[in-house]
Coordinates of C-alpha atoms in Angstrom, one line a residue:
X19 CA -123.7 -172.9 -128.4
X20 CA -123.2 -173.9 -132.3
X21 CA -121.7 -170.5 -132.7
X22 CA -119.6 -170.4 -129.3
X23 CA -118.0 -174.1 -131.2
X24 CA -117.9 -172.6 -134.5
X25 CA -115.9 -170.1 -132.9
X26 CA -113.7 -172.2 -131.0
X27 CA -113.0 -174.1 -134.0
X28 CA -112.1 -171.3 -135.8
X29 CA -109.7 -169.7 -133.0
X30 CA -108.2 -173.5 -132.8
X31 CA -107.7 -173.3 -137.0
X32 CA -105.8 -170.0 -135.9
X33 CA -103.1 -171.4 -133.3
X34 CA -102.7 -174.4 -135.0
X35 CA -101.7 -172.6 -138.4
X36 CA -99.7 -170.2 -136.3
X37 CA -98.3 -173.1 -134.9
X38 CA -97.4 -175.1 -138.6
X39 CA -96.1 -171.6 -139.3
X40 CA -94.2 -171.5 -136.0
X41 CA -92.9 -175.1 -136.5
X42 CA -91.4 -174.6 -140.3
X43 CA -89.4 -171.7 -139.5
X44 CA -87.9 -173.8 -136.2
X45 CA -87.3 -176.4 -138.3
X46 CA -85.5 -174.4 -141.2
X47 CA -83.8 -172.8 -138.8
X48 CA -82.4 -176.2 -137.5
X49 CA -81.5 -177.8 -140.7
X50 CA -82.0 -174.9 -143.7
X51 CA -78.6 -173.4 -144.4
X52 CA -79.7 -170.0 -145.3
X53 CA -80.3 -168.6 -141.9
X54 CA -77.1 -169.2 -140.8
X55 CA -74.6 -169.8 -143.7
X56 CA -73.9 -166.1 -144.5
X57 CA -70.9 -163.9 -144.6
X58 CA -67.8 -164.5 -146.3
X59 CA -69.1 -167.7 -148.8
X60 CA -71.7 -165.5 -149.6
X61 CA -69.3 -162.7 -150.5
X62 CA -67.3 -165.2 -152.3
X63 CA -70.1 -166.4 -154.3
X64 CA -71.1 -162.8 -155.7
X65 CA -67.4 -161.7 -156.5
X66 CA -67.8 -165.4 -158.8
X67 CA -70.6 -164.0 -160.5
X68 CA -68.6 -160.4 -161.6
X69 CA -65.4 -162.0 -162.9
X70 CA -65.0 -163.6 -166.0
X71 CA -64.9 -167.7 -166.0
X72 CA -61.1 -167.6 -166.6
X73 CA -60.9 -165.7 -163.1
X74 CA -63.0 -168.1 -161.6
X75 CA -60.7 -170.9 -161.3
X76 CA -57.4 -169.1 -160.6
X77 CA -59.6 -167.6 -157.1
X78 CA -60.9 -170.9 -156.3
X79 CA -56.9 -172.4 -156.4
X80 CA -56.1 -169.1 -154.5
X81 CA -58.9 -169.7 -151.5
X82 CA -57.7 -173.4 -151.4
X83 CA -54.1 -172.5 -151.5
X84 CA -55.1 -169.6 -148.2
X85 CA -56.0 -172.8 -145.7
X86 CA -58.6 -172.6 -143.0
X87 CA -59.4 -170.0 -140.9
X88 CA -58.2 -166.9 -142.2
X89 CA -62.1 -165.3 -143.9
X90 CA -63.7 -167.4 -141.3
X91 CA -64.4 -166.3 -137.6
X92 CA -67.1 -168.8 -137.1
X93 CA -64.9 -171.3 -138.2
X94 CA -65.3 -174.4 -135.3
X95 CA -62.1 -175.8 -133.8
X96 CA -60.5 -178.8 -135.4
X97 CA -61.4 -182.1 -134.1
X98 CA -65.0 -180.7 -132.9
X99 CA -66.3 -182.7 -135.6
X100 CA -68.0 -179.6 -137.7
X101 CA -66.7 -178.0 -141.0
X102 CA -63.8 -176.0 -141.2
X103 CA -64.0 -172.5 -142.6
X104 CA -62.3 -172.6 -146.0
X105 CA -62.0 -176.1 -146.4
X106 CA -66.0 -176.3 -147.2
X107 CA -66.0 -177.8 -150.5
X108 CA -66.2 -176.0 -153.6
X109 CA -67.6 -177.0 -156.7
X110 CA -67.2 -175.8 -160.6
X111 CA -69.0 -176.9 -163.4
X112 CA -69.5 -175.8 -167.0
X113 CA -72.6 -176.0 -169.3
X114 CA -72.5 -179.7 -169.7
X115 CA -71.8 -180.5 -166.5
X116 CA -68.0 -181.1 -166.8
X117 CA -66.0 -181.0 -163.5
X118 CA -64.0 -177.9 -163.9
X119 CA -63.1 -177.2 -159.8
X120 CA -61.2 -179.3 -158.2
X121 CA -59.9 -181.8 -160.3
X122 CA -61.1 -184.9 -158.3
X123 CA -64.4 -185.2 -156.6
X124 CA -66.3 -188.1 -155.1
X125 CA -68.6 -189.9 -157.5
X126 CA -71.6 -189.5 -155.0
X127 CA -71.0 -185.7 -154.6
X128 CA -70.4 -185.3 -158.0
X129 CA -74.0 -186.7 -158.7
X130 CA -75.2 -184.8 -156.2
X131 CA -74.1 -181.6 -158.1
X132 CA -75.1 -182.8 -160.9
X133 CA -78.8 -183.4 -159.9
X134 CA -78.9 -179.8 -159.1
X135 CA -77.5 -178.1 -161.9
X136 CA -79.9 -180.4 -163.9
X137 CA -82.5 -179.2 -161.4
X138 CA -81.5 -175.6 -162.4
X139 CA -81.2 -176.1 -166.1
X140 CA -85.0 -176.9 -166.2
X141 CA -86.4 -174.5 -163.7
X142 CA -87.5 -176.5 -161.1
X143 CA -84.8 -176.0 -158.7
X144 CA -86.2 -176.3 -155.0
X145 CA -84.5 -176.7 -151.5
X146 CA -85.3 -180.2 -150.3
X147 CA -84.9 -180.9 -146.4
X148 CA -81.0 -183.2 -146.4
X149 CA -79.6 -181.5 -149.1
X150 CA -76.0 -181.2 -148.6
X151 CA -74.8 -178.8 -151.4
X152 CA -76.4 -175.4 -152.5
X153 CA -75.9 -174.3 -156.4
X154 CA -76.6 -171.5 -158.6
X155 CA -76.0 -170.3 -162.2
X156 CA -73.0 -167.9 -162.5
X157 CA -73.2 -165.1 -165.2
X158 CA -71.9 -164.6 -168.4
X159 CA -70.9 -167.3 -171.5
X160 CA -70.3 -169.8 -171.7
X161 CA -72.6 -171.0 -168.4
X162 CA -70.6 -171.7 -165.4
X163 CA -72.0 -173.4 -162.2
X164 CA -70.7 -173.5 -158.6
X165 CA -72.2 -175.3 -156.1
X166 CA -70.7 -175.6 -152.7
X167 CA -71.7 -177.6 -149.6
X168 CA -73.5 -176.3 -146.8
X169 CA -72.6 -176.1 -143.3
X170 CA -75.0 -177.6 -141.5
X171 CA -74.8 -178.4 -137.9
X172 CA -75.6 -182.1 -136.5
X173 CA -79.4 -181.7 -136.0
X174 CA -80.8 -182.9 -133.0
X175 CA -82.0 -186.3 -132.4
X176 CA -85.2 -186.6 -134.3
X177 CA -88.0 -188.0 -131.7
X178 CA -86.5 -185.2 -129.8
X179 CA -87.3 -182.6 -132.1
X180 CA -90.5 -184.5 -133.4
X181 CA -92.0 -184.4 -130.0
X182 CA -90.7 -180.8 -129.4
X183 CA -92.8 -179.8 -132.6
X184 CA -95.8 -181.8 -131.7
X185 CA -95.3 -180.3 -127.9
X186 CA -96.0 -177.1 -129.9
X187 CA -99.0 -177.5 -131.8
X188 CA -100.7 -179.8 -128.6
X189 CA -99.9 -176.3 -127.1
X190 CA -101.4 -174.2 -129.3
X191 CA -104.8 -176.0 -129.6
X192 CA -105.1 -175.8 -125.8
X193 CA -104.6 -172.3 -125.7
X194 CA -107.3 -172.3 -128.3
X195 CA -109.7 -174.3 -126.3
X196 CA -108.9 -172.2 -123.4
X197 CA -109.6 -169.1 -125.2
X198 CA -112.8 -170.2 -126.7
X199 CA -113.9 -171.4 -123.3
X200 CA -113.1 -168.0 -121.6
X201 CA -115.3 -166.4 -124.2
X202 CA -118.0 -168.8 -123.5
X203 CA -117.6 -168.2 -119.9
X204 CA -117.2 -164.4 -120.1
X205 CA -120.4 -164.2 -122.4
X206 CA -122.5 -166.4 -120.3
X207 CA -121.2 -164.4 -117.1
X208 CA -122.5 -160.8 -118.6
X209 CA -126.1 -162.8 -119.3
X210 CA -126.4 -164.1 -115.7
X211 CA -125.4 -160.6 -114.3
X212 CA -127.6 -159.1 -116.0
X213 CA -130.6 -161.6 -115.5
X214 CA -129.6 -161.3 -111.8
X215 CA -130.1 -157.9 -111.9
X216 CA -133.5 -158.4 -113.7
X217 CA -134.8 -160.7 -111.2
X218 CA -133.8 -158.5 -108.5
X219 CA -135.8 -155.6 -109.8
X220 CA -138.8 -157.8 -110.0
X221 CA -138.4 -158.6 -106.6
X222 CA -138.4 -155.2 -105.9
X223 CA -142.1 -154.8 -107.7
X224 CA -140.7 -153.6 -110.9
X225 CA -142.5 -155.8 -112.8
X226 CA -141.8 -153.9 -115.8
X227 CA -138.1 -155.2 -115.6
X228 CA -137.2 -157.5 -119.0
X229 CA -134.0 -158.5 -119.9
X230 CA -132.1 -157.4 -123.0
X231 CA -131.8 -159.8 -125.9
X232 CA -129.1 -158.9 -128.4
X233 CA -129.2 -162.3 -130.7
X234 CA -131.4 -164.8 -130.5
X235 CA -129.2 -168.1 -130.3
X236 CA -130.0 -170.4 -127.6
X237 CA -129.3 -168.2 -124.4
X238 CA -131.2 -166.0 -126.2
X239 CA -134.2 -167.9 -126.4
X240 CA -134.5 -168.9 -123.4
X241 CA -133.7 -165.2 -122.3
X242 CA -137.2 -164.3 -124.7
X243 CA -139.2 -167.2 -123.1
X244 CA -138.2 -165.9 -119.4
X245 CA -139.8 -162.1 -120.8
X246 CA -142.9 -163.4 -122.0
X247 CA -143.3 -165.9 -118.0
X248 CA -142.4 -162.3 -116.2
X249 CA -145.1 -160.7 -119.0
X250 CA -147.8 -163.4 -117.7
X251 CA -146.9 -162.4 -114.3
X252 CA -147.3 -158.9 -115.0
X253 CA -150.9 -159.3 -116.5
X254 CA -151.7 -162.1 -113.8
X255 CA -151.3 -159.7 -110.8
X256 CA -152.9 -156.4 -112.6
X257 CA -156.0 -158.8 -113.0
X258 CA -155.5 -159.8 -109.3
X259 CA -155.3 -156.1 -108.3
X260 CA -158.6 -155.5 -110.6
X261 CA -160.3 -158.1 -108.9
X262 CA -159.2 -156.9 -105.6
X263 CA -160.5 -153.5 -106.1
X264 CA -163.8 -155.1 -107.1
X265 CA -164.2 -157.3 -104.3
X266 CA -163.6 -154.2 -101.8
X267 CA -165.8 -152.1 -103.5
X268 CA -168.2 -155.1 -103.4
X269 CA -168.0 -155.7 -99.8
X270 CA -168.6 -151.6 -99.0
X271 CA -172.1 -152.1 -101.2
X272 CA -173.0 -155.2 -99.4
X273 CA -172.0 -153.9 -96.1
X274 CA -174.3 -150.9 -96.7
X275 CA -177.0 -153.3 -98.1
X276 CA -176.7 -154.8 -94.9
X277 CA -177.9 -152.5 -93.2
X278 CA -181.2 -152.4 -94.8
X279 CA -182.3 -155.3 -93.9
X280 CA -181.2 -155.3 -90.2
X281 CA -183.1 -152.1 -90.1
X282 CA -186.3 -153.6 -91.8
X283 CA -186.3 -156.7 -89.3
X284 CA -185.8 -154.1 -86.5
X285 CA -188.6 -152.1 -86.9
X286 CA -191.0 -154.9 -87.5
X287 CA -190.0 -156.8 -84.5
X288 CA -190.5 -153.5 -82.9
X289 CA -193.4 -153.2 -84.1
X290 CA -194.9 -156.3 -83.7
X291 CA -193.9 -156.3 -80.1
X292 CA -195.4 -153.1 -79.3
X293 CA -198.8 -153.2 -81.0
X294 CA -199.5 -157.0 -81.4
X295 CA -202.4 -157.1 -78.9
X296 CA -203.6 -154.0 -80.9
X297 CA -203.1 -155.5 -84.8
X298 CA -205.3 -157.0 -86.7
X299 CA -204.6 -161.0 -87.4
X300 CA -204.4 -160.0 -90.9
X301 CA -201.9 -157.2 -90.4
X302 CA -199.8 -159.5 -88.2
X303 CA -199.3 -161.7 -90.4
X304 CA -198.3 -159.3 -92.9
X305 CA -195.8 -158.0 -90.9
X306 CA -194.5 -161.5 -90.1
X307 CA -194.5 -162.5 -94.1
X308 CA -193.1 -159.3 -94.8
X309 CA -189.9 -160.5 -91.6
X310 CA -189.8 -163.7 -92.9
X311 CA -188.6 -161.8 -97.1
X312 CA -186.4 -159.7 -95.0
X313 CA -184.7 -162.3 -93.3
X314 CA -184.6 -164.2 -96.5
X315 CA -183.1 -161.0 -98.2
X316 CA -180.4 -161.2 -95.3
X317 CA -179.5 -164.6 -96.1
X318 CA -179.2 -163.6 -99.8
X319 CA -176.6 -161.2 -98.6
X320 CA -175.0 -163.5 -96.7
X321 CA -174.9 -165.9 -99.6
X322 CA -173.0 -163.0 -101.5
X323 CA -170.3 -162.9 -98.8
X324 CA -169.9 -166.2 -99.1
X325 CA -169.7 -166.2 -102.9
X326 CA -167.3 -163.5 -102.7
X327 CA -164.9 -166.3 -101.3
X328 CA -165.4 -168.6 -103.9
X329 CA -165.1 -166.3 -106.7
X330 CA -161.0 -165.9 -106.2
X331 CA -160.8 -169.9 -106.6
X332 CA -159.3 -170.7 -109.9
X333 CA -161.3 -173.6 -110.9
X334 CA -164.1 -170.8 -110.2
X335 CA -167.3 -171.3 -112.7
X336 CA -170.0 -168.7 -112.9
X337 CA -173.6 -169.3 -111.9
X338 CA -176.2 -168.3 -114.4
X339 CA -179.5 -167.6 -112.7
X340 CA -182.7 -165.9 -113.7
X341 CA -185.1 -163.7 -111.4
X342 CA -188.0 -161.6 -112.0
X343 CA -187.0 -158.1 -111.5
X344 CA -191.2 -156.9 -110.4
X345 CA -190.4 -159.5 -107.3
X346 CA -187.4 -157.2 -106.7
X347 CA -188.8 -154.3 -106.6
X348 CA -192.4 -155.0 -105.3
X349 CA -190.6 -156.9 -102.0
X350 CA -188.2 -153.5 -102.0
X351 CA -191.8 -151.4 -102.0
X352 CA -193.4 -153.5 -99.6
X353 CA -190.3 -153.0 -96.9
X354 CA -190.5 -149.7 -97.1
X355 CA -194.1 -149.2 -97.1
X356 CA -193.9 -150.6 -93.8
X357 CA -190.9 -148.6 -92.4
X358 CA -193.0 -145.9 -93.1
X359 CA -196.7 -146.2 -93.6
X360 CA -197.0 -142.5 -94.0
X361 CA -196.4 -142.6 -97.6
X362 CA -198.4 -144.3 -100.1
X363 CA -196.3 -146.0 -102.6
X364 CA -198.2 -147.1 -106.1
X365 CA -195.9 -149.4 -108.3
X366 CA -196.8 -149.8 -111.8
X367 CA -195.3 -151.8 -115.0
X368 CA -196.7 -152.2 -118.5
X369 CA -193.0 -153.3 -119.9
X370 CA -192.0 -156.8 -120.6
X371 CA -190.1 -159.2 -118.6
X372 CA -186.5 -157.7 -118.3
X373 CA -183.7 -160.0 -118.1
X374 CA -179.9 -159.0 -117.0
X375 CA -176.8 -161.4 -116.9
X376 CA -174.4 -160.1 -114.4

């Protein structure tokens, strides 16, 4: 989000520049001469600048002497307050600033002159907002300068045009802010589209679905953090799958182990009911020891079962325990010695105590 307001601010630096810019040219267009004082003063003033400065005088006298309205089209109606044409007044001065054209001026417009042919004498002539006279240097010696006022229309009332300005630049920096948020909002849109689509597939059972991180700002980190949750997932339910296939493969052994002993405890209760009047006490009781490890051995099974059910738990712990693998496999020789006393079975072991884990 730093970059999405770095980037507002900088489209809001934009429009409001556009909108200084906008605002200048408005406002030199309402109160700068040069956009609309051309045409025939213009003329005027470059046919000055060719004659010679004995010329000059004689066609200011002849313009006066014309009267208004004849080189002027624009030229308002009298009474209507504005200018007239070829009345605007027309100012000559020489090198030192001597009033050449007309004869009589006002003292305050003659200083007014004067300031700018001073102005242009040292090189630091520049257009300042009010000015009501334009001058410039004519050619040829010696230096000649005519200034002439400019026709400026009344300008509007100035909290009028203040607050149109300002309506302006208020505008532009809320189309800024609106831009910026629309590319907030159109970035964060493409991100939850495609995380929508992302979770979708995982619904599905694509659990190789992951979304696509193009930068790693903030959105972006939380984009890498919801990768590595669906990557726990992934690895969490291939273990439960392992363990599943375990547990089946489990159950088959123990239901074919179960077997065995239901067998073993059938054939000795068979066998003790068919032939106990004919057994020895010593062999009956044999048989009944050797029912009673059976049994036991059943109950071991069932224990499995049951262990089998607690060994999905989470908080599951293993149990370590330690049995004597000859006990195993002498109780395994004596039950099948007696399923079938046909064979002789001879168990020997000369190695050391074995030990397994698992």
């Amino acid at each position: 989000f730093i970059r999405f307001a770095l980037l507002g601010i900088f489209v809001s630096g934009l429009f409001l520049a556009l909108s200084i810019l906008t605002t200048n040219w408005m406002r030199n267009l309402i109160f700068d001469e040069p956009f609309r004082d051309r045409g025939p003063f213009r003329a005027f003033e470059l046919l000055l600048d060719k004659i010679s400065p004995e010329q000059r005088l004689e066609a200011l006298r002849g313009l006066r002497a014309e009267g208004p309205g004849r080189n002027d089209r624009r030229a308002p109606p009298p009474g209507s307050g504005a200018m007239q044409g070829p009345t605007v007044e027309m100012v000559l001065l020489d090198s030192e600033g001597v009033l050449i054209f007309p004869e009589e001026l006002d003292p305050e417009k003659l200083s007014q002159v004067s300031t700018l042919v001073d102005r242009l004498k040292s090189g630091t002539d520049r257009r300042v907002l009010g000015e009501t006279y334009a001058a410039r240097r004519l050619s040829g010696e010696p230096a000649q300068y005519f200034a002439r006022a400019l026709r400026l229309r009344p300008p509007p009332p100035p909290f009028g045009t203040i607050l149109f300005l300002s309506s302006i630049q208020l505008a532009s920096i809320i189309a800024a802010v609106l831009v910026t948020l629309a590319v907030v909002l159109f970035s964060l849109r493409a991100r939850a589209r495609q995380a929508d689509a992302v979770m979708k597939e995982l619904s599905a059972g694509n659990l190789k679905a992951r979304l696509q991180i193009t930068k790693m700002d903030e959105v972006g980190q939380t984009m890498f953090s919801f990768n590595k949750m669906a990557d726990e997932i992934e690895h969490l339910i291939e273990h439960l799958r392992k363990t599943e296939n375990a547990r089946k493969d489990l159950l088959r052994e123990l239901a074919h182990d179960l077997r065995t002993p239901v067998a073993s405890l059938k054939s000795l209760i068979e066998t003790v009911s068919m032939r106990a009047d004919q057994l020895p006490k010593e062999k009956l009781r044999d048989l009944l020891e050797l029912a009673m490890k059976e049994a036991e051995y059943f109950e071991g099974l069932v224990d499995d079962l049951l262990f089998l059910g607690r060994v999905g738990e989470p908080k599951y712990k293993t149990k370590v325990e330690n049995f004597d693998l000859a006990d195993l496999v002498s109780l395994e020789v004596d039950s099948a010695s007696t399923r079938y006393p046909e064979i002789e079975v001879t168990l020997q072991s000369s190695a050391d105590v074995l030990e397994y884990d698992g």
